[in-house]
Coordinates of C-alpha atoms and ligand atoms in Angstrom, one line a residue:
M74 CA 0.1 0.0 0.1
A75 CA 1.4 3.4 -0.6
F76 CA 2.8 5.5 2.0
Y77 CA 0.8 8.6 3.4
Y78 CA 2.4 11.5 5.1
S79 CA 0.0 12.8 7.7
E80 CA 0.9 16.5 7.5
P81 CA 0.4 18.4 4.4
S82 CA 3.6 19.8 2.8
R83 CA 4.1 23.2 3.5
T84 CA 5.8 26.4 2.0
F85 CA 7.9 29.5 3.6
S86 CA 4.7 31.9 3.8
E87 CA 3.0 29.7 5.9
F88 CA 5.7 30.1 8.9
L89 CA 6.8 33.1 11.2
L90 CA 9.8 33.3 13.4
L91 CA 9.1 34.3 17.2
P92 CA 11.4 36.9 18.9
N93 CA 14.1 35.6 21.1
L94 CA 15.5 37.8 23.9
T95 CA 18.0 40.5 22.4
S96 CA 20.8 41.3 24.2
K97 CA 22.3 44.8 24.0
T98 CA 25.3 43.3 22.3
C99 CA 23.2 41.6 19.7
T100 CA 23.1 44.1 16.9
P101 CA 23.4 43.8 13.1
D102 CA 26.8 45.2 12.8
R103 CA 28.0 42.0 15.0
V104 CA 26.0 39.6 13.0
S105 CA 28.2 37.0 10.8
L106 CA 26.5 35.2 8.0
K107 CA 29.5 33.0 7.2
T108 CA 28.3 29.5 6.5
P109 CA 29.9 26.2 5.5
L110 CA 29.4 25.2 1.9
C111 CA 31.1 21.7 2.3
K112 CA 31.1 19.1 4.8
F113 CA 33.5 19.0 7.7
S114 CA 34.1 17.0 10.8
R115 CA 33.2 18.1 14.4
G116 CA 35.6 20.3 15.6
E117 CA 37.2 21.1 12.2
E118 CA 36.9 24.1 9.8
P119 CA 35.0 23.4 6.5
A120 CA 37.5 23.6 3.5
L121 CA 35.2 25.9 1.7
S122 CA 32.6 28.5 3.2
L123 CA 30.5 31.3 2.0
N124 CA 30.7 34.8 3.5
I125 CA 27.0 35.5 2.5
P126 CA 24.7 32.5 2.7
F127 CA 23.6 33.1 -1.2
S128 CA 24.3 31.0 -4.3
S129 CA 22.8 31.7 -7.6
A130 CA 20.9 29.2 -9.8
V131 CA 22.4 26.8 -12.2
M132 CA 20.6 28.5 -14.9
Q133 CA 21.4 29.9 -18.5
S134 CA 19.5 33.1 -17.5
V135 CA 21.2 33.4 -14.4
S136 CA 24.8 32.4 -13.7
D137 CA 27.6 32.9 -16.1
D138 CA 31.1 34.3 -15.4
N139 CA 29.8 37.8 -15.0
M140 CA 27.5 36.9 -12.1
A141 CA 30.0 34.3 -10.6
V142 CA 32.5 37.4 -10.3
A143 CA 29.7 39.8 -8.9
L144 CA 28.4 37.4 -6.4
A145 CA 31.7 36.2 -5.1
R146 CA 32.6 39.8 -4.8
A147 CA 29.7 40.0 -2.6
G148 CA 30.8 36.8 -0.6
G149 CA 28.5 34.2 -2.1
I150 CA 29.0 31.5 -4.8
S151 CA 27.5 31.2 -8.4
F152 CA 27.2 27.9 -10.1
I153 CA 27.8 28.5 -13.7
F154 CA 25.4 26.9 -15.8
G155 CA 26.1 23.3 -17.4
S156 CA 23.5 23.4 -20.3
Q157 CA 26.2 24.4 -22.8
P158 CA 29.1 22.7 -24.3
I159 CA 31.9 21.7 -22.1
E160 CA 34.4 24.0 -23.6
S161 CA 32.2 27.3 -23.5
Q162 CA 31.5 26.2 -19.6
A163 CA 35.1 26.0 -18.8
D164 CA 35.7 29.0 -20.4
M165 CA 33.4 31.0 -18.3
V166 CA 35.1 29.3 -15.2
R167 CA 38.4 30.4 -16.5
K168 CA 37.4 33.7 -16.9
A169 CA 35.8 34.1 -13.8
K170 CA 38.8 32.5 -12.0
G171 CA 41.2 34.8 -13.9
Y172 CA 39.5 37.6 -12.7
K173 CA 41.7 38.8 -9.6
A174 CA 40.4 41.1 -7.2
G175 CA 42.0 44.3 -7.5
F176 CA 44.4 43.2 -10.5
V177 CA 43.1 44.0 -13.7
V178 CA 44.4 43.3 -17.2
S179 CA 45.2 46.6 -19.0
R180 CA 42.4 47.4 -21.3
S181 CA 43.6 50.7 -23.1
N182 CA 46.9 49.7 -24.8
L183 CA 49.5 51.6 -27.2
T184 CA 52.7 51.2 -28.7
P185 CA 55.5 54.1 -28.7
E186 CA 54.7 54.8 -32.6
H187 CA 51.2 55.9 -31.7
T188 CA 50.4 59.6 -31.5
L189 CA 48.8 61.9 -29.3
K190 CA 45.9 61.8 -31.6
D191 CA 45.5 58.1 -30.9
V192 CA 45.9 58.6 -27.1
L193 CA 42.9 61.2 -27.1
E194 CA 40.8 58.9 -29.2
L195 CA 41.6 56.0 -26.9
K196 CA 40.7 58.0 -23.9
E197 CA 37.4 59.4 -25.8
R198 CA 36.4 55.8 -26.6
T199 CA 37.2 53.8 -23.5
G200 CA 36.9 56.9 -20.7
H201 CA 40.4 55.3 -19.1
S202 CA 42.7 58.2 -18.4
T203 CA 45.8 55.7 -18.1
A204 CA 47.2 53.8 -20.9
A205 CA 49.8 51.0 -20.9
V206 CA 52.6 51.3 -23.7
T207 CA 53.9 48.1 -24.7
H208 CA 56.4 46.8 -27.4
D209 CA 53.3 45.3 -29.5
G210 CA 50.5 47.2 -28.0
T211 CA 49.0 44.2 -26.4
P212 CA 48.0 44.0 -22.8
K213 CA 50.6 41.6 -22.0
G214 CA 53.5 42.8 -23.8
R215 CA 56.9 44.2 -22.8
L216 CA 56.2 47.3 -20.8
L217 CA 58.1 50.3 -22.3
G218 CA 56.1 53.1 -20.6
I219 CA 52.6 54.7 -19.1
V220 CA 50.8 57.6 -20.5
T221 CA 48.4 59.7 -18.2
S222 CA 47.1 63.0 -18.6
R223 CA 49.7 64.6 -16.5
D224 CA 52.3 63.4 -19.5
Y225 CA 51.0 65.9 -22.2
R226 CA 49.3 69.4 -22.8
V227 CA 46.7 69.1 -25.5
S228 CA 47.1 72.9 -26.0
R229 CA 50.9 72.9 -26.7
D230 CA 51.8 69.3 -28.2
A231 CA 51.1 68.5 -31.6
A232 CA 48.6 65.8 -32.5
D233 CA 51.0 63.8 -34.4
K234 CA 53.9 63.7 -31.6
P235 CA 54.5 59.9 -31.1
V236 CA 53.8 58.5 -27.8
G237 CA 57.5 57.3 -27.3
E238 CA 58.4 61.0 -27.0
F239 CA 56.0 62.0 -24.1
M240 CA 55.3 58.9 -22.3
T241 CA 56.9 58.0 -18.8
P242 CA 59.5 55.5 -19.6
F243 CA 59.6 52.2 -18.0
A244 CA 63.1 53.4 -16.4
S245 CA 61.3 56.2 -14.6
L246 CA 58.3 54.0 -13.6
I247 CA 57.6 52.3 -9.8
Y248 CA 56.2 48.9 -10.7
G249 CA 55.3 45.7 -8.9
Q250 CA 56.6 42.3 -9.5
S251 CA 54.2 39.5 -10.5
G252 CA 53.2 37.5 -7.6
I253 CA 53.1 40.3 -5.1
S254 CA 50.0 40.8 -3.1
L255 CA 47.3 43.3 -3.3
S256 CA 48.1 44.9 0.1
E257 CA 51.8 45.2 -1.0
A258 CA 50.6 46.8 -4.3
N259 CA 48.8 49.1 -2.4
D260 CA 51.6 50.0 -0.1
L261 CA 53.5 50.9 -3.1
I262 CA 50.8 53.1 -4.4
W263 CA 50.5 54.7 -1.0
E264 CA 54.4 55.2 -0.6
H265 CA 55.0 56.8 -4.1
K266 CA 51.5 58.7 -4.2
L267 CA 50.5 56.8 -7.6
N268 CA 47.2 56.2 -9.1
C269 CA 48.2 53.2 -11.0
L270 CA 50.6 50.6 -10.2
P271 CA 51.9 48.3 -13.3
I272 CA 52.8 44.6 -12.5
V273 CA 55.6 43.2 -14.5
D274 CA 56.8 39.7 -14.7
D275 CA 60.5 38.6 -14.8
N276 CA 60.7 39.3 -18.5
G277 CA 59.5 42.4 -18.3
H278 CA 56.0 42.1 -19.7
L279 CA 52.9 43.7 -18.3
D280 CA 51.0 41.2 -16.2
Y281 CA 48.3 43.7 -14.5
L282 CA 47.4 47.2 -13.3
V283 CA 46.4 48.2 -9.9
F284 CA 44.5 51.1 -9.6
R285 CA 43.9 52.9 -6.2
K286 CA 40.4 53.5 -7.0
D287 CA 40.0 49.5 -7.2
Y288 CA 41.9 48.9 -4.1
D289 CA 39.6 51.3 -2.2
A290 CA 36.5 49.4 -3.7
H291 CA 38.3 46.2 -2.7
K292 CA 38.4 47.4 0.9
N293 CA 34.6 48.0 0.7
N294 CA 34.1 44.5 -0.1
P295 CA 35.3 43.0 3.3
T296 CA 33.1 39.7 2.7
E297 CA 34.6 39.0 -1.0
L298 CA 35.2 35.4 -1.5
L299 CA 38.6 34.7 -2.4
D300 CA 40.8 31.3 -2.8
A301 CA 44.5 31.1 -1.6
N302 CA 45.8 32.8 -4.8
K303 CA 43.1 35.8 -4.4
S304 CA 41.0 34.6 -7.3
Y305 CA 37.5 34.6 -6.8
I306 CA 35.8 31.3 -5.7
V307 CA 33.7 29.8 -8.6
G308 CA 31.1 26.9 -8.9
A309 CA 29.8 25.0 -11.7
G310 CA 27.0 22.8 -12.6
I311 CA 27.6 19.2 -14.0
N312 CA 25.2 16.5 -15.2
T313 CA 25.1 12.7 -14.8
K314 CA 25.7 12.2 -18.7
D315 CA 28.8 13.7 -20.1
Y316 CA 30.6 14.3 -16.4
K317 CA 34.0 12.4 -17.2
E318 CA 34.9 15.1 -19.8
R319 CA 33.0 17.8 -18.2
V320 CA 34.4 17.6 -14.7
A321 CA 38.0 17.1 -16.3
A322 CA 37.6 20.5 -18.2
L323 CA 36.2 22.3 -15.6
V324 CA 38.7 21.2 -13.0
E325 CA 41.5 22.0 -15.5
A326 CA 39.8 25.6 -15.6
G327 CA 40.2 25.9 -12.0
V328 CA 36.5 25.3 -10.5
D329 CA 36.2 25.2 -6.9
A330 CA 33.0 23.5 -6.4
L331 CA 30.7 21.3 -8.7
V332 CA 26.8 20.4 -8.2
I333 CA 25.0 17.7 -10.0
D334 CA 22.2 19.7 -11.3
S335 CA 19.0 17.8 -11.5
S336 CA 15.3 18.2 -10.6
D337 CA 15.5 14.6 -8.9
G338 CA 18.8 13.4 -7.6
Y339 CA 17.5 10.4 -5.6
T340 CA 19.2 8.1 -8.4
E341 CA 22.1 5.8 -9.0
W342 CA 23.2 8.0 -11.7
Q343 CA 24.1 10.3 -9.0
R344 CA 25.8 8.1 -6.9
E345 CA 27.7 6.9 -9.7
T346 CA 28.7 10.5 -10.5
I347 CA 29.7 11.3 -7.1
E348 CA 31.8 8.3 -6.6
Y349 CA 33.7 8.7 -9.9
V350 CA 34.4 12.4 -9.3
K351 CA 35.4 11.5 -5.8
A352 CA 37.9 9.0 -7.0
H353 CA 39.4 10.8 -9.9
F354 CA 39.5 14.6 -8.8
D355 CA 40.2 16.7 -5.8
V356 CA 37.0 19.0 -6.0
K357 CA 34.2 19.6 -4.0
I358 CA 30.8 18.1 -5.2
G359 CA 27.5 18.8 -4.2
A360 CA 24.3 16.7 -5.2
G361 CA 20.5 17.0 -5.5
N362 CA 17.6 17.9 -5.5
V363 CA 16.1 15.8 -2.8
V364 CA 13.1 16.7 -0.5
D365 CA 13.1 14.0 2.3
R366 CA 15.5 12.2 4.7
E367 CA 15.8 9.1 2.3
G368 CA 17.2 11.1 -0.6
F369 CA 19.4 13.1 1.7
R370 CA 21.0 9.9 3.5
Y371 CA 21.7 8.3 -0.1
L372 CA 23.5 11.0 -1.5
V373 CA 25.5 11.7 1.8
D374 CA 26.6 7.8 1.7
A375 CA 27.6 8.4 -1.9
G376 CA 29.8 11.0 -0.7
A377 CA 28.2 14.5 -1.5
D378 CA 29.9 17.4 0.1
F379 CA 26.5 19.0 0.3
V380 CA 23.1 18.4 -0.5
K381 CA 20.6 20.6 -2.4
V382 CA 16.9 20.4 -1.4
G383 CA 13.9 21.3 -3.5
I384 CA 11.4 19.9 -6.0
G385 CA 9.1 22.1 -7.7
G386 CA 9.1 25.3 -5.8
G387 CA 11.2 27.4 -8.3
S388 CA 9.3 30.5 -9.8
I389 CA 9.7 29.1 -13.3
C390 CA 8.9 25.4 -12.3
I391 CA 5.9 23.6 -13.5
T392 CA 7.3 20.3 -12.4
R393 CA 4.5 19.5 -9.9
E394 CA 1.8 20.3 -12.5
Q395 CA 3.5 18.1 -15.1
K396 CA 4.5 15.4 -13.1
G397 CA 2.7 15.5 -9.9
I398 CA 6.0 15.1 -7.9
G399 CA 7.4 17.6 -5.3
R400 CA 7.2 18.9 -1.8
G401 CA 6.5 22.4 -0.3
Q402 CA 9.7 23.9 0.3
A403 CA 9.6 24.7 4.0
S404 CA 8.8 20.9 4.7
A405 CA 11.3 19.7 2.3
V406 CA 14.0 21.8 4.3
I407 CA 12.8 20.8 7.8
E408 CA 12.9 17.2 7.2
V409 CA 16.2 17.0 5.4
A410 CA 17.8 19.3 8.4
E411 CA 16.5 16.8 10.9
A412 CA 18.2 13.9 8.6
R413 CA 21.6 16.1 8.6
Q414 CA 21.3 16.6 12.4
Q415 CA 20.9 12.8 12.8
Y416 CA 23.9 12.0 10.3
F417 CA 25.9 14.4 12.4
E418 CA 25.3 12.9 15.8
E419 CA 26.0 9.3 14.6
T420 CA 29.2 10.3 12.5
G421 CA 30.2 13.8 13.7
I422 CA 30.1 14.8 10.0
Y423 CA 28.1 18.1 9.2
V424 CA 26.7 18.1 5.6
P425 CA 25.5 21.6 4.7
I426 CA 22.2 21.8 2.8
C427 CA 21.0 24.4 0.3
S428 CA 17.5 25.5 -0.1
D429 CA 17.0 25.8 -3.7
G430 CA 14.2 27.6 -5.1
G431 CA 11.1 29.2 -4.2
I432 CA 12.5 32.3 -2.3
V433 CA 10.0 35.0 -3.0
H434 CA 10.4 37.5 0.0
D435 CA 13.7 38.4 1.9
Y436 CA 12.3 36.9 4.9
H437 CA 12.0 33.5 3.1
I438 CA 16.0 33.4 3.4
T439 CA 15.9 33.9 7.0
L440 CA 13.3 31.2 7.6
A441 CA 15.0 28.8 5.2
L442 CA 18.3 29.4 7.4
A443 CA 16.2 29.0 10.7
M444 CA 14.7 25.8 9.5
G445 CA 18.3 24.4 9.1
A446 CA 19.5 25.5 5.6
D447 CA 22.9 26.5 5.5
F448 CA 22.9 28.7 2.4
V449 CA 19.9 29.2 -0.3
M450 CA 20.2 29.1 -4.0
M451 CA 17.9 31.6 -6.0
G452 CA 17.4 32.0 -9.6
R453 CA 14.5 34.8 -10.1
Y454 CA 16.0 36.7 -7.4
F455 CA 19.5 37.2 -9.3
A456 CA 17.8 37.1 -12.8
R457 CA 16.4 40.8 -12.1
F458 CA 19.9 42.4 -12.0
D459 CA 22.4 44.1 -14.3
E460 CA 24.8 41.1 -13.7
S461 CA 22.5 38.4 -15.0
P462 CA 23.2 37.4 -18.5
T463 CA 19.8 37.9 -20.2
R464 CA 18.5 41.0 -21.9
K465 CA 16.7 43.9 -20.5
L466 CA 13.8 45.1 -22.0
K467 CA 11.0 47.7 -21.9
V468 CA 7.6 46.1 -21.5
G469 CA 4.9 48.5 -21.2
N470 CA 6.0 51.2 -18.9
N471 CA 8.3 48.8 -17.1
F472 CA 11.7 47.5 -17.5
V473 CA 12.2 43.8 -17.5
K474 CA 14.7 41.1 -17.7
E475 CA 14.2 37.7 -19.3
F476 CA 14.2 34.7 -17.2
W477 CA 13.6 31.3 -18.3
G478 CA 13.5 27.7 -16.7
E479 CA 16.2 24.9 -17.7
G480 CA 13.4 22.6 -18.2
S481 CA 11.6 25.1 -20.9
N482 CA 12.0 24.4 -24.5
R483 CA 14.2 27.6 -24.7
A484 CA 17.0 26.2 -22.5
R485 CA 16.4 22.5 -23.6
N486 CA 18.6 21.4 -20.7
W487 CA 17.4 17.5 -21.3
Q488 CA 20.3 16.3 -18.9
R489 CA 18.7 18.0 -15.9
Y490 CA 15.2 16.2 -16.4
D491 CA 15.9 13.2 -18.2
T492 CA 16.3 10.0 -16.0
G493 CA 16.0 7.3 -18.6
G494 CA 18.8 8.1 -20.7
K495 CA 16.9 9.2 -24.0
Q496 CA 18.3 12.4 -25.2
G497 CA 15.4 15.1 -25.7
L498 CA 12.9 17.1 -23.9
V499 CA 9.7 15.4 -24.4
F500 CA 7.5 17.7 -22.3
E501 CA 8.3 21.2 -20.6
E502 CA 9.1 21.5 -16.9
G503 CA 9.8 24.9 -16.8
V504 CA 8.3 28.4 -18.6
D505 CA 10.1 31.2 -20.5
S506 CA 9.3 34.7 -18.5
Y507 CA 10.3 38.1 -17.7
V508 CA 11.2 39.5 -14.1
P509 CA 11.0 43.1 -13.2
Y510 CA 14.5 44.7 -13.5
A511 CA 15.9 45.6 -10.2
G512 CA 19.1 47.2 -10.9
G513 CA 22.6 46.3 -9.6
L514 CA 23.4 43.2 -7.7
Q515 CA 25.3 44.7 -4.8
E516 CA 22.7 47.3 -4.0
N517 CA 19.7 44.8 -3.7
L518 CA 22.1 42.4 -1.6
D519 CA 22.8 45.2 0.9
K520 CA 19.2 45.6 1.3
T521 CA 18.3 41.9 1.6
I522 CA 21.2 41.4 4.1
S523 CA 20.5 44.1 6.6
K524 CA 16.8 42.6 6.7
I525 CA 18.3 39.1 7.5
K526 CA 20.7 40.4 10.1
S527 CA 18.1 42.7 11.5
T528 CA 15.6 39.5 12.0
M529 CA 18.5 37.5 13.2
C530 CA 19.0 40.0 16.0
N531 CA 15.4 39.8 16.9
C532 CA 15.7 36.1 17.4
G533 CA 18.7 36.9 19.6
S534 CA 21.4 35.3 16.9
L535 CA 24.6 36.3 16.0
T536 CA 25.6 33.5 13.7
V537 CA 23.6 31.3 11.2
E538 CA 24.4 28.4 13.5
Q539 CA 22.9 30.2 16.6
L540 CA 19.8 30.8 14.6
Q541 CA 19.6 27.4 13.6
R542 CA 20.0 26.0 17.1
T543 CA 17.5 28.8 18.8
A544 CA 14.9 29.7 16.4
R545 CA 11.4 29.5 17.4
I546 CA 9.2 29.0 14.3
T547 CA 5.2 29.1 14.3
L548 CA 2.7 28.0 11.8
V549 CA 0.6 30.8 10.8
S550 CA -3.1 30.6 9.8
A551 CA -4.6 31.6 6.2
T552 CA -6.4 34.4 8.0
S553 CA -3.4 35.6 10.0
I554 CA -1.5 35.6 6.7
V555 CA -3.7 38.3 5.8
E556 CA -3.0 40.2 9.0
G557 CA 0.6 40.3 8.4
G558 CA 0.3 42.4 5.1
A559 CA -0.8 46.1 5.1
H560 CA -4.7 45.6 5.6
D561 CA -7.9 47.8 6.1
V562 CA -6.0 50.8 5.0
I563 CA -6.2 52.5 1.4
L564 CA -2.8 52.6 0.3
K565 CA -1.1 55.6 -1.2
E566 CA 0.6 55.0 -4.5
N567 CA 4.5 54.4 -4.2
S568 CA 3.8 52.7 -0.6
L569 CA 5.5 49.6 0.1
S570 CA 3.6 46.5 -1.3
G571 CA 4.8 44.1 1.5
E572 CA 8.0 42.8 -0.5
Ligands
IMP146 P1 13.7 30.6 -8.0 O1 14.6 30.9 -7.2 O2 12.5 30.3 -7.2 O3 13.7 31.2 -9.2 O4 14.1 28.9 -8.4 C1 15.2 28.6 -9.0 C2 15.4 27.2 -9.4 O5 14.3 26.4 -10.0 C3 16.9 26.7 -9.8 O6 17.8 26.6 -8.7 C4 16.2 25.2 -10.0 O7 16.5 24.2 -9.1 C5 15.1 25.4 -10.4 N1 14.7 25.3 -11.9 C6 15.2 25.9 -12.8 N2 14.8 25.8 -13.9 C7 13.9 25.2 -13.8 C8 12.6 24.7 -14.7 O8 12.5 24.7 -15.8 N3 11.8 23.8 -14.1 C9 11.7 23.5 -12.8 N4 12.7 24.1 -11.8 C10 13.6 25.0 -12.2

């Protein structure tokens, strides 16, 4: 006979947090959102942590190299989408890893034979007031000098004056050697009152430029997520079909963490994939998605470093309608978190879980964490920002961004949905849509994070772990949900709608 769950499955909007005592030292500026990304033994530190509990969805319309850099800069991780050829995904990983915080590859370059006219045209075109002069005019050529607006006087100098005659020559430049740290570069910038410091390798070739203003911006991102080489931490999605070739290429490109991207992860294909990756590569691998203790345990026993939770809750998802499988996101997280706790007590190994999909309001993130998620994955949330890879359009009077599901005909990510090995998407599990354009990632994240920290203080928690341990969560009735929004008043235009 079929098994029936006695409780209905529930979603985040059916729950609220109750305040705990807030001590005078429990203030938002003291809250840490640091959270583990991969499993670790009791008493040890995880090999990879996030500085904010956010990851961006493994989707064409969300996570490319640009999003990966922007989110790592803020302290989270992107999993670059896998529904593309292996080489182009590896290339995106390589680009994101190659982006060194504070070190930029020179974008305005000249040769000594160029003229003042060329300098002015370049400046007009790029807006950069500093140009590197290399022997071949490439960003990595032998450095011969630097041109800034202090080197010429447009009113006096002839337009055809060669750059070689007025640039600051290499012999007079202060420069750093390749391999120098960002703070050492900054020391040189301050000591010599520079705006820009070239970084040069042993053969005299230009490697990077470090700008004073970028260093200041770097200091404003104290949570950025870097590896030991000061490159951003980058993730990527894989599937259970071409993983042997794909993982090899991604690891070669420098990826830090993989996740098997599937709508149903409780499968033997996932176990085989995890076992293969663990046996052949030194890289972290998450698996999923699951919605119950059995699925969690299966993937953890197979060796998963973290487990992703959620079926059917995504904003663009029609899996539940099409196939009748899934579970309310809150119920799924609560049960998997219990299974994780039990596993921890039995083995002393803590396996992080990620709540994937269905975050609508910012407070849903805090609820997911309180229910035991270590971090969340979001698609719709990130798709709204400048940094997402899709087009920004004007529809009616509003700006929107395109956003489509991996199971839509547009993405054709059959590997994510196919469980039987047949190649093709027989029916859709996702839609093609728009989301309201919301501006830049950092400004939106700042607002979301301040709400989370403020709620954590209401709950008397300075860390995610403390929130998970001490949160008190109540179910709300349908009638009291109405009470939670503005009600029985006539709203003025432009007032908050309750988001
Ligand atoms: P959102 O944050 O609510 O937009 O949900 C994003 C999540 O939806 C992703 O991380 C995936 O787990 C899931 N997803 C992405 N594309 C599809 C689809 O086409 N159908 C069903 N689920 C999808």
